[in-house]
Coordinates of C-alpha atoms and ligand atoms in Angstrom, one line a residue:
M1 CA 108.5 95.2 61.5
M2 CA 108.8 91.9 63.2
S3 CA 112.6 91.4 63.2
E4 CA 113.0 89.4 66.4
K5 CA 111.7 85.8 66.4
K6 CA 112.9 84.7 69.9
V7 CA 112.9 86.8 73.0
K8 CA 115.0 85.7 76.0
A9 CA 114.0 86.4 79.5
G10 CA 115.8 86.0 82.8
L11 CA 113.9 85.1 86.0
L12 CA 115.0 86.6 89.3
G13 CA 113.4 84.2 91.9
L14 CA 111.7 80.8 91.6
G15 CA 109.4 80.7 94.7
T16 CA 105.6 80.8 94.6
V17 CA 105.3 83.4 91.8
G18 CA 108.4 82.4 89.9
T19 CA 107.4 78.8 89.7
G20 CA 104.0 79.9 88.3
V21 CA 105.7 82.1 85.7
Y22 CA 108.0 79.2 84.7
K23 CA 105.0 76.8 84.3
L24 CA 103.0 79.3 82.2
V25 CA 106.0 79.9 79.9
Q26 CA 106.3 76.2 79.3
A27 CA 102.5 75.8 78.9
Q28 CA 102.3 78.6 76.4
K29 CA 105.3 77.6 74.3
E30 CA 103.3 77.0 71.2
E31 CA 100.8 79.9 71.7
M32 CA 103.4 82.6 72.4
P33 CA 104.5 83.2 68.8
R34 CA 100.9 83.5 67.8
K35 CA 100.1 85.9 70.6
T36 CA 103.3 88.0 70.2
G37 CA 105.1 87.2 67.0
A38 CA 108.0 85.7 68.9
K39 CA 109.0 82.7 70.9
L40 CA 109.7 83.4 74.6
E41 CA 112.5 81.5 76.4
I42 CA 113.5 81.6 80.0
S43 CA 117.2 81.3 79.6
R44 CA 118.4 81.8 83.2
I45 CA 116.9 81.7 86.7
L46 CA 118.4 83.3 89.8
V47 CA 117.8 81.5 93.1
H48 CA 119.2 81.8 96.5
D49 CA 119.7 78.1 97.3
L50 CA 121.0 76.0 94.4
Q51 CA 120.6 72.8 96.4
K52 CA 116.8 73.1 96.8
E53 CA 114.7 70.6 94.9
R54 CA 112.8 72.2 92.0
K55 CA 110.5 69.7 90.4
G56 CA 109.9 70.1 86.6
V57 CA 112.5 72.9 86.3
D58 CA 115.6 72.4 84.0
A59 CA 118.4 72.6 86.6
S60 CA 120.9 73.8 84.0
L61 CA 119.0 77.2 84.0
L62 CA 119.6 77.8 87.7
T63 CA 122.3 80.2 88.9
D64 CA 123.0 82.0 92.2
K65 CA 124.9 84.8 90.4
W66 CA 122.8 87.7 89.4
E67 CA 125.4 88.8 86.8
D68 CA 124.5 85.7 84.8
I69 CA 121.2 87.5 84.0
I70 CA 121.9 91.2 84.2
E71 CA 125.1 91.0 82.2
D72 CA 123.8 88.6 79.6
E73 CA 123.3 90.8 76.5
E74 CA 120.9 88.4 74.9
I75 CA 118.4 88.7 77.7
R76 CA 115.9 91.4 76.8
I77 CA 113.4 90.9 79.7
V78 CA 114.2 90.6 83.4
I79 CA 111.3 89.2 85.5
E80 CA 111.8 90.1 89.1
V81 CA 109.9 87.9 91.5
M82 CA 112.3 87.7 94.4
G83 CA 110.8 90.4 96.7
G84 CA 112.3 92.8 99.2
I85 CA 114.1 96.1 98.6
E86 CA 117.7 95.1 98.2
P87 CA 119.2 93.5 96.2
A88 CA 116.1 93.7 94.0
R89 CA 116.4 97.5 93.6
T90 CA 120.1 97.4 92.5
M91 CA 119.5 94.5 90.1
I92 CA 116.5 96.2 88.5
L93 CA 118.3 99.5 88.1
K94 CA 121.3 97.7 86.5
A95 CA 118.9 95.8 84.2
L96 CA 117.2 99.0 83.1
D97 CA 120.5 100.8 82.7
S98 CA 121.7 98.0 80.4
G99 CA 118.6 98.5 78.2
K100 CA 116.6 95.5 79.5
N101 CA 112.9 95.6 80.0
V102 CA 111.7 94.7 83.5
V103 CA 108.5 93.1 84.8
T104 CA 108.2 92.9 88.6
A105 CA 105.7 91.9 91.2
N106 CA 107.6 93.7 93.9
K107 CA 105.2 96.2 95.7
D108 CA 107.6 96.8 98.6
L109 CA 110.1 98.2 96.1
L110 CA 107.6 100.2 94.0
A111 CA 105.9 101.8 97.0
E112 CA 109.2 103.3 98.1
H113 CA 111.4 103.6 95.0
G114 CA 108.8 103.6 92.1
G115 CA 109.8 107.1 91.0
E116 CA 113.5 106.2 90.7
L117 CA 112.8 103.0 88.8
L118 CA 110.3 104.6 86.4
D119 CA 112.7 107.4 85.7
A120 CA 115.5 104.9 84.9
A121 CA 113.1 103.0 82.6
E122 CA 112.2 106.3 80.8
D123 CA 115.9 107.3 80.5
N124 CA 116.7 104.0 78.9
G125 CA 113.6 103.8 76.7
V126 CA 112.5 100.4 78.1
D127 CA 109.4 99.0 79.7
L128 CA 108.9 98.7 83.5
L129 CA 105.6 96.9 84.1
F130 CA 104.2 95.8 87.5
E131 CA 100.6 94.6 87.1
A132 CA 101.2 91.7 89.7
A133 CA 102.3 94.2 92.4
V134 CA 98.7 95.1 93.3
A135 CA 95.8 92.7 93.8
G136 CA 97.5 89.6 92.4
G137 CA 95.7 88.3 89.3
I138 CA 93.3 91.3 89.0
P139 CA 94.1 93.8 86.3
I140 CA 94.2 97.2 88.1
I141 CA 97.5 98.9 87.2
R142 CA 96.8 98.7 83.4
P143 CA 93.2 99.9 83.8
L144 CA 94.3 102.8 85.9
K145 CA 97.2 103.8 83.6
Q146 CA 95.6 103.1 80.3
C147 CA 91.9 102.2 80.0
L148 CA 90.7 104.9 82.5
A149 CA 93.5 107.4 81.6
V150 CA 91.1 110.1 80.6
N151 CA 89.3 110.1 83.9
E152 CA 89.7 112.4 86.9
I153 CA 89.7 109.6 89.5
D154 CA 88.7 110.7 93.0
E155 CA 88.3 107.3 94.8
V156 CA 90.1 104.0 94.9
I157 CA 88.8 101.7 97.6
G158 CA 89.3 98.0 98.0
I159 CA 90.4 94.8 99.6
V160 CA 94.0 94.3 98.3
N161 CA 95.5 91.7 100.7
G162 CA 94.6 88.0 100.1
T163 CA 96.2 86.7 103.3
T164 CA 94.2 89.0 105.7
N165 CA 91.0 88.5 103.7
Y166 CA 91.5 84.7 104.0
I167 CA 92.2 84.9 107.7
L168 CA 89.2 87.2 108.4
T169 CA 86.9 85.0 106.3
K170 CA 88.0 81.8 108.1
M171 CA 87.7 83.4 111.5
M172 CA 84.2 84.7 110.7
E173 CA 82.8 81.7 108.8
D174 CA 84.6 78.7 110.3
D175 CA 85.4 80.1 113.8
M176 CA 89.0 79.3 112.9
D177 CA 91.7 80.6 115.2
F178 CA 93.9 83.5 113.9
D179 CA 97.2 81.6 114.0
E180 CA 95.7 78.5 112.3
A181 CA 94.3 80.7 109.5
L182 CA 97.6 82.5 109.0
A183 CA 99.5 79.2 108.8
K184 CA 97.0 78.0 106.1
A185 CA 97.4 81.2 104.1
A186 CA 101.2 80.8 104.2
E187 CA 100.8 77.1 103.1
L188 CA 98.6 78.2 100.2
G189 CA 101.4 80.7 99.0
Y190 CA 99.4 83.8 99.8
A191 CA 101.5 85.3 102.6
E192 CA 104.7 87.3 102.2
A193 CA 108.1 85.8 103.2
D194 CA 107.5 87.7 106.4
P195 CA 103.8 87.6 107.0
T196 CA 104.0 90.5 109.4
A197 CA 103.7 92.6 106.2
D198 CA 100.3 91.1 105.6
I199 CA 98.8 91.0 109.1
E200 CA 100.0 94.5 110.1
G201 CA 98.6 96.1 106.9
L202 CA 102.0 97.0 105.4
D203 CA 101.5 95.0 102.2
A204 CA 98.1 96.5 101.6
G205 CA 99.6 100.0 102.5
R206 CA 102.2 99.5 99.8
K207 CA 99.6 98.6 97.3
A208 CA 97.5 101.6 98.4
A209 CA 100.5 103.9 97.8
I210 CA 101.0 102.5 94.3
M211 CA 97.3 102.7 93.3
A212 CA 96.9 106.3 94.7
S213 CA 100.1 107.4 92.8
I214 CA 98.7 106.2 89.5
A215 CA 95.1 107.1 90.0
F216 CA 95.7 110.6 91.3
H217 CA 98.9 111.4 89.1
S218 CA 100.9 112.4 92.2
R219 CA 103.6 110.4 93.9
V220 CA 102.4 108.7 97.1
V221 CA 104.9 106.6 99.0
F222 CA 104.4 104.0 101.6
S223 CA 105.3 106.3 104.5
D224 CA 102.4 108.6 103.5
V225 CA 99.9 105.8 104.1
Y226 CA 98.3 105.3 107.6
T227 CA 98.4 101.5 108.2
E228 CA 96.7 99.4 110.8
G229 CA 96.6 95.6 110.7
I230 CA 94.2 92.9 111.8
T231 CA 96.0 91.4 114.8
K232 CA 93.7 93.1 117.3
I233 CA 90.5 91.7 115.8
T234 CA 89.1 89.2 118.2
P235 CA 86.2 86.6 118.0
R236 CA 84.2 89.0 120.2
D237 CA 84.5 91.8 117.6
I238 CA 83.5 89.3 114.9
A239 CA 80.5 88.3 116.9
Y240 CA 79.3 91.9 117.2
A241 CA 79.9 92.4 113.4
R242 CA 77.6 89.4 112.8
E243 CA 75.0 90.8 115.2
F244 CA 75.2 94.1 113.2
K245 CA 74.8 92.2 109.9
S246 CA 78.3 93.2 108.9
V247 CA 81.7 91.6 108.3
I248 CA 85.2 92.8 109.2
R249 CA 87.7 93.3 106.3
L250 CA 91.0 95.0 105.9
V251 CA 90.3 97.9 103.6
S252 CA 92.5 100.2 101.5
V253 CA 90.9 103.7 101.2
A254 CA 92.2 106.4 98.9
H255 CA 90.4 109.7 98.0
N256 CA 91.6 112.7 96.0
T257 CA 89.9 115.7 97.8
E258 CA 90.1 119.4 97.4
R259 CA 92.3 119.5 100.5
G260 CA 94.7 116.7 99.4
I261 CA 95.0 113.0 99.1
E262 CA 93.6 110.8 101.9
V263 CA 95.1 107.3 101.9
A264 CA 94.9 104.6 104.6
V265 CA 94.6 100.9 105.3
H266 CA 92.8 99.6 108.3
P267 CA 90.1 97.0 109.3
M268 CA 86.5 98.1 108.8
L269 CA 83.1 96.8 109.6
I270 CA 81.2 96.6 106.3
A271 CA 77.5 96.0 106.0
E272 CA 76.6 92.6 104.5
S273 CA 74.7 94.3 101.8
H274 CA 77.8 96.1 100.4
P275 CA 79.6 94.3 97.5
L276 CA 82.9 94.4 99.4
A277 CA 81.4 92.2 102.2
S278 CA 81.0 89.4 99.7
V279 CA 84.8 89.4 98.9
R280 CA 85.9 86.2 100.6
D281 CA 89.0 84.0 101.1
S282 CA 92.0 85.2 99.0
F283 CA 89.8 87.2 96.6
N284 CA 90.5 90.9 96.3
A285 CA 88.3 93.7 94.9
V286 CA 89.0 97.3 93.9
F287 CA 86.4 100.0 93.3
V288 CA 87.3 103.0 91.3
H289 CA 85.3 106.2 90.7
G290 CA 86.1 108.4 87.8
D291 CA 84.4 111.5 86.4
A292 CA 83.7 109.9 83.0
V293 CA 83.4 106.2 83.7
G294 CA 81.5 106.6 87.0
D295 CA 81.9 103.5 89.2
A296 CA 84.0 100.6 88.1
M297 CA 84.8 97.4 90.1
F298 CA 87.6 94.9 89.6
Y299 CA 87.4 91.5 91.3
G300 CA 89.4 88.3 91.4
R301 CA 92.1 86.2 93.1
G302 CA 94.5 88.6 94.9
A303 CA 97.3 86.2 95.7
G304 CA 98.7 82.8 95.0
E305 CA 100.9 81.1 92.5
M306 CA 98.9 81.0 89.3
P307 CA 96.8 84.1 89.6
T308 CA 99.9 86.2 90.3
A309 CA 101.8 84.5 87.5
S310 CA 98.9 85.3 85.2
A311 CA 99.4 89.0 85.9
V312 CA 103.2 88.8 85.5
M313 CA 102.8 87.0 82.2
G314 CA 100.3 89.6 80.9
D315 CA 103.1 92.1 81.4
V316 CA 105.7 89.9 79.8
I317 CA 103.5 89.4 76.7
D318 CA 103.1 93.2 76.4
V319 CA 106.9 93.6 76.6
V320 CA 107.5 90.9 73.9
R321 CA 105.0 92.7 71.7
D322 CA 106.7 96.1 72.3
I323 CA 110.1 94.6 71.5
Q324 CA 108.6 93.2 68.3
Y325 CA 107.3 96.6 67.2
H326 CA 110.3 98.5 68.6
C327 CA 108.2 100.6 70.9
T328 CA 109.3 99.8 74.4
G329 CA 109.2 102.6 77.0
R330 CA 105.9 104.0 75.6
I331 CA 104.2 104.6 79.0
H332 CA 106.2 106.6 81.4
C333 CA 105.7 107.7 85.0
T334 CA 102.3 109.4 85.1
C335 CA 102.9 111.3 88.4
Y336 CA 102.9 114.8 86.8
R337 CA 101.2 116.5 89.8
S338 CA 102.3 117.3 93.4
T339 CA 99.2 117.0 95.4
P340 CA 99.8 117.0 99.2
V341 CA 98.8 114.0 101.3
K342 CA 96.4 115.0 104.1
R343 CA 97.3 114.2 107.7
F344 CA 95.4 111.1 108.7
D345 CA 94.2 113.0 111.8
D346 CA 92.1 115.2 109.5
V347 CA 90.3 112.3 107.8
R348 CA 86.7 111.6 108.8
N349 CA 85.6 108.1 109.8
K350 CA 82.8 106.3 111.5
F351 CA 83.8 104.2 114.5
F352 CA 82.8 101.0 116.4
I353 CA 84.1 101.2 120.0
R354 CA 84.0 98.2 122.4
M355 CA 84.8 99.0 126.0
Q356 CA 84.4 97.6 129.5
V357 CA 82.9 100.0 132.0
D358 CA 81.6 100.0 135.6
N359 CA 77.9 99.1 135.5
R360 CA 76.4 101.9 137.6
P361 CA 74.1 104.8 137.1
G362 CA 75.5 107.9 135.3
V363 CA 78.3 106.1 133.5
L364 CA 76.6 106.0 130.1
S365 CA 75.7 109.7 130.3
A366 CA 79.2 110.6 131.3
I367 CA 80.6 108.7 128.3
A368 CA 78.0 110.4 126.0
G369 CA 79.2 113.7 127.5
V370 CA 82.8 113.1 126.6
F371 CA 81.8 112.2 123.0
G372 CA 79.7 115.4 122.9
I373 CA 82.6 117.6 124.0
H374 CA 84.8 116.1 121.3
K375 CA 82.2 116.6 118.5
V376 CA 81.5 112.8 118.2
S377 CA 77.9 112.0 117.4
I378 CA 76.7 108.5 118.5
S379 CA 74.5 106.4 116.2
K380 CA 74.1 103.2 118.2
V381 CA 74.8 101.9 121.8
V382 CA 74.6 98.2 122.9
Q383 CA 75.2 97.1 126.5
K384 CA 75.9 93.5 127.4
N385 CA 77.7 91.0 129.6
V386 CA 77.3 92.3 133.1
T387 CA 79.7 90.4 135.2
D388 CA 81.0 91.5 138.6
G389 CA 79.7 95.0 138.1
V390 CA 81.3 95.4 134.7
A391 CA 79.4 95.9 131.5
E392 CA 80.5 95.6 128.0
L393 CA 79.5 98.7 126.0
V394 CA 79.6 98.9 122.2
I395 CA 79.2 102.4 120.7
V396 CA 78.9 103.1 117.0
T397 CA 79.5 106.7 115.9
E398 CA 78.7 109.0 113.0
A399 CA 81.7 110.2 110.8
V400 CA 84.1 112.3 112.8
K401 CA 87.6 113.6 112.3
E402 CA 90.3 111.1 113.5
Y403 CA 91.8 113.6 115.9
H404 CA 88.5 114.3 117.6
M405 CA 88.0 110.5 118.2
K406 CA 91.6 110.2 119.4
D407 CA 91.0 113.0 122.0
A408 CA 87.7 111.5 123.1
L409 CA 89.3 108.0 123.5
E410 CA 92.2 109.6 125.6
R411 CA 89.6 111.2 127.9
L412 CA 87.5 108.0 128.1
K413 CA 90.6 106.0 129.1
E414 CA 91.3 108.5 132.0
M415 CA 87.8 108.1 133.5
E416 CA 87.8 106.0 136.6
T417 CA 84.7 104.1 135.5
T418 CA 86.5 102.8 132.3
R419 CA 88.1 99.4 132.9
E420 CA 89.3 98.9 129.3
I421 CA 88.9 100.2 125.8
S422 CA 88.8 96.7 124.2
N423 CA 88.8 97.7 120.5
V424 CA 88.2 100.5 118.2
I425 CA 87.4 99.6 114.6
R426 CA 86.4 101.9 111.8
E427 CA 83.0 101.4 110.0
Y428 CA 82.5 101.7 106.2
Ligands
NAP501 P1 109.0 83.4 97.6 O1 108.1 82.3 97.4 O2 109.6 83.7 98.9 O3 110.1 83.3 96.5 C1 111.3 84.2 96.4 C2 112.3 83.6 95.4 O4 113.3 84.5 95.3 C3 112.9 82.3 95.9 O5 113.1 81.5 94.8 C4 114.3 82.7 96.4 O6 115.3 81.7 96.2 C5 114.6 83.9 95.5 N1 115.4 84.9 96.2 C6 115.0 85.7 97.3 N2 116.1 86.5 97.6 C7 117.1 86.2 96.7 C8 118.4 86.7 96.6 N3 118.9 87.6 97.4 N4 119.2 86.1 95.6 C9 118.7 85.1 94.8 N5 117.4 84.6 94.9 C10 116.7 85.2 95.9 O7 108.2 84.8 97.2 P2 106.9 84.9 96.3 O8 105.7 84.7 97.1 O9 107.1 84.1 95.0 O10 106.9 86.5 96.0 C11 107.8 87.0 95.1 C12 107.4 88.5 94.8 O11 106.1 88.6 94.3 C13 107.4 89.4 96.1 O12 107.8 90.7 95.7 C14 105.9 89.4 96.5 O13 105.6 90.5 97.3 C15 105.3 89.4 95.2 N6 103.9 88.9 95.1 C16 103.6 87.7 95.6 C17 102.3 87.2 95.5 C18 101.9 85.9 96.1 O14 100.8 85.5 96.1 N7 102.9 85.1 96.7 C19 101.4 87.9 94.9 C20 101.7 89.2 94.3 C21 103.0 89.6 94.4 P3 115.2 80.3 96.9 O15 114.1 79.6 96.2 O16 116.5 79.7 96.6 O17 114.9 80.5 98.3
HSE502 N1 100.9 88.5 100.5 C1 100.1 89.2 99.5 C2 98.6 89.0 99.8 C3 100.4 88.5 98.1 O1 98.3 88.2 100.7 O2 97.8 89.7 99.2 C4 99.7 89.3 97.0 O3 100.3 90.5 96.8

């Protein structure tokens, strides 16, 4: 069965993740034949800037022409760790169409064009694997597609962005300023090339779309996901979270309900006693609920050079094994249903609302009245900081449909006693 003794791979990109992949291929040189039955060689590496210094990398492998990889017939695996939609999409499609297997960490691309890429892989009988695209070093794609394949999964909830989790942890535990924490996350290799994708929740939204598609067997694309980032979270919100024995985290929430799929990414207050609250720094965690398995939790490093390279290399090793046994293209796209995605307005959430109001009699009861009219039930009220006749009011609600809360907030903003709605954060 084992006809091939050396498998050549081409690397598209040699940044944070690509460098980690290169290091692991070197480090595992001797082990690889024992693990897979074949040697693995990185025979070409595509970069943007040939002049950049790349310590420890054989410079003769570098190229700035993608054809050197995609048109090289000896290359059987293309490892795409460049990022972005184009030219990555075109390169991957060309690689698949020329019968090459592809491993990618590119969630931006998969969350928008995953269906097209998986179809191309199936048409060509090759592997397209992407474990590193969600939650860095944590195995979650393979568990969802394979280990938990028999389950009807109804819930996938987690912290899936290392950068924002690092920022929120530093703001909460070290009183670090947002910009300083973001700069450190970028320095540590956690942030995307454009960190707006991290802090505005887009990166986590893309991961949520990928996980929901696989878990619920129905294509969910990035534009289906409601996303809200962490840029509006202030030290004041964090102080209240502390007072309420909670933390604030960017959470990805996906449910498969009788009325459709609910999928969103937004900051949430989480009680300290909940396991998600103990997910700190660049760690990620994903909870899955399936009808047979019950609850399952996946936890580990969600970003960074070596954790992400570990996930990429797990896929590469699988592909080398598949090549050895002539069984590439075994696992196809698993989106065989067409479940509608619910409007976010119809999703129910609990809320934390911080607002500045006139400190005079009747204001609180008027606010409570507005909430009552809009079907919002209040679970907690805290009033503080009376300065120049203005009080800071924090109201925590029971679960209510998003559109009722939206309407209530609109009405509250119009009230002449409302100086400002300072923040609105969902509660887990
Ligand atoms: P990065 O550090 O910015 O590296 C990107 C690499 O791709 C660089 O080597 C760059 O070349 C090369 N490149 C980009 N555009 C190119 C083009 N048009 N032609 C040729 N080369 C090009 O990015 P990264 O952090 O390694 O991330 C790579 C991918 O992995 C992204 O899809 C990202 O979302 C994903 N990912 C990252 C992490 C993480 O923790 N960083 C975790 C999971 C997934 P130069 O070196 O010449 O600039
Ligand atoms: N920028 C991403 C993060 C990298 O911070 O989680 C891992 O996908």
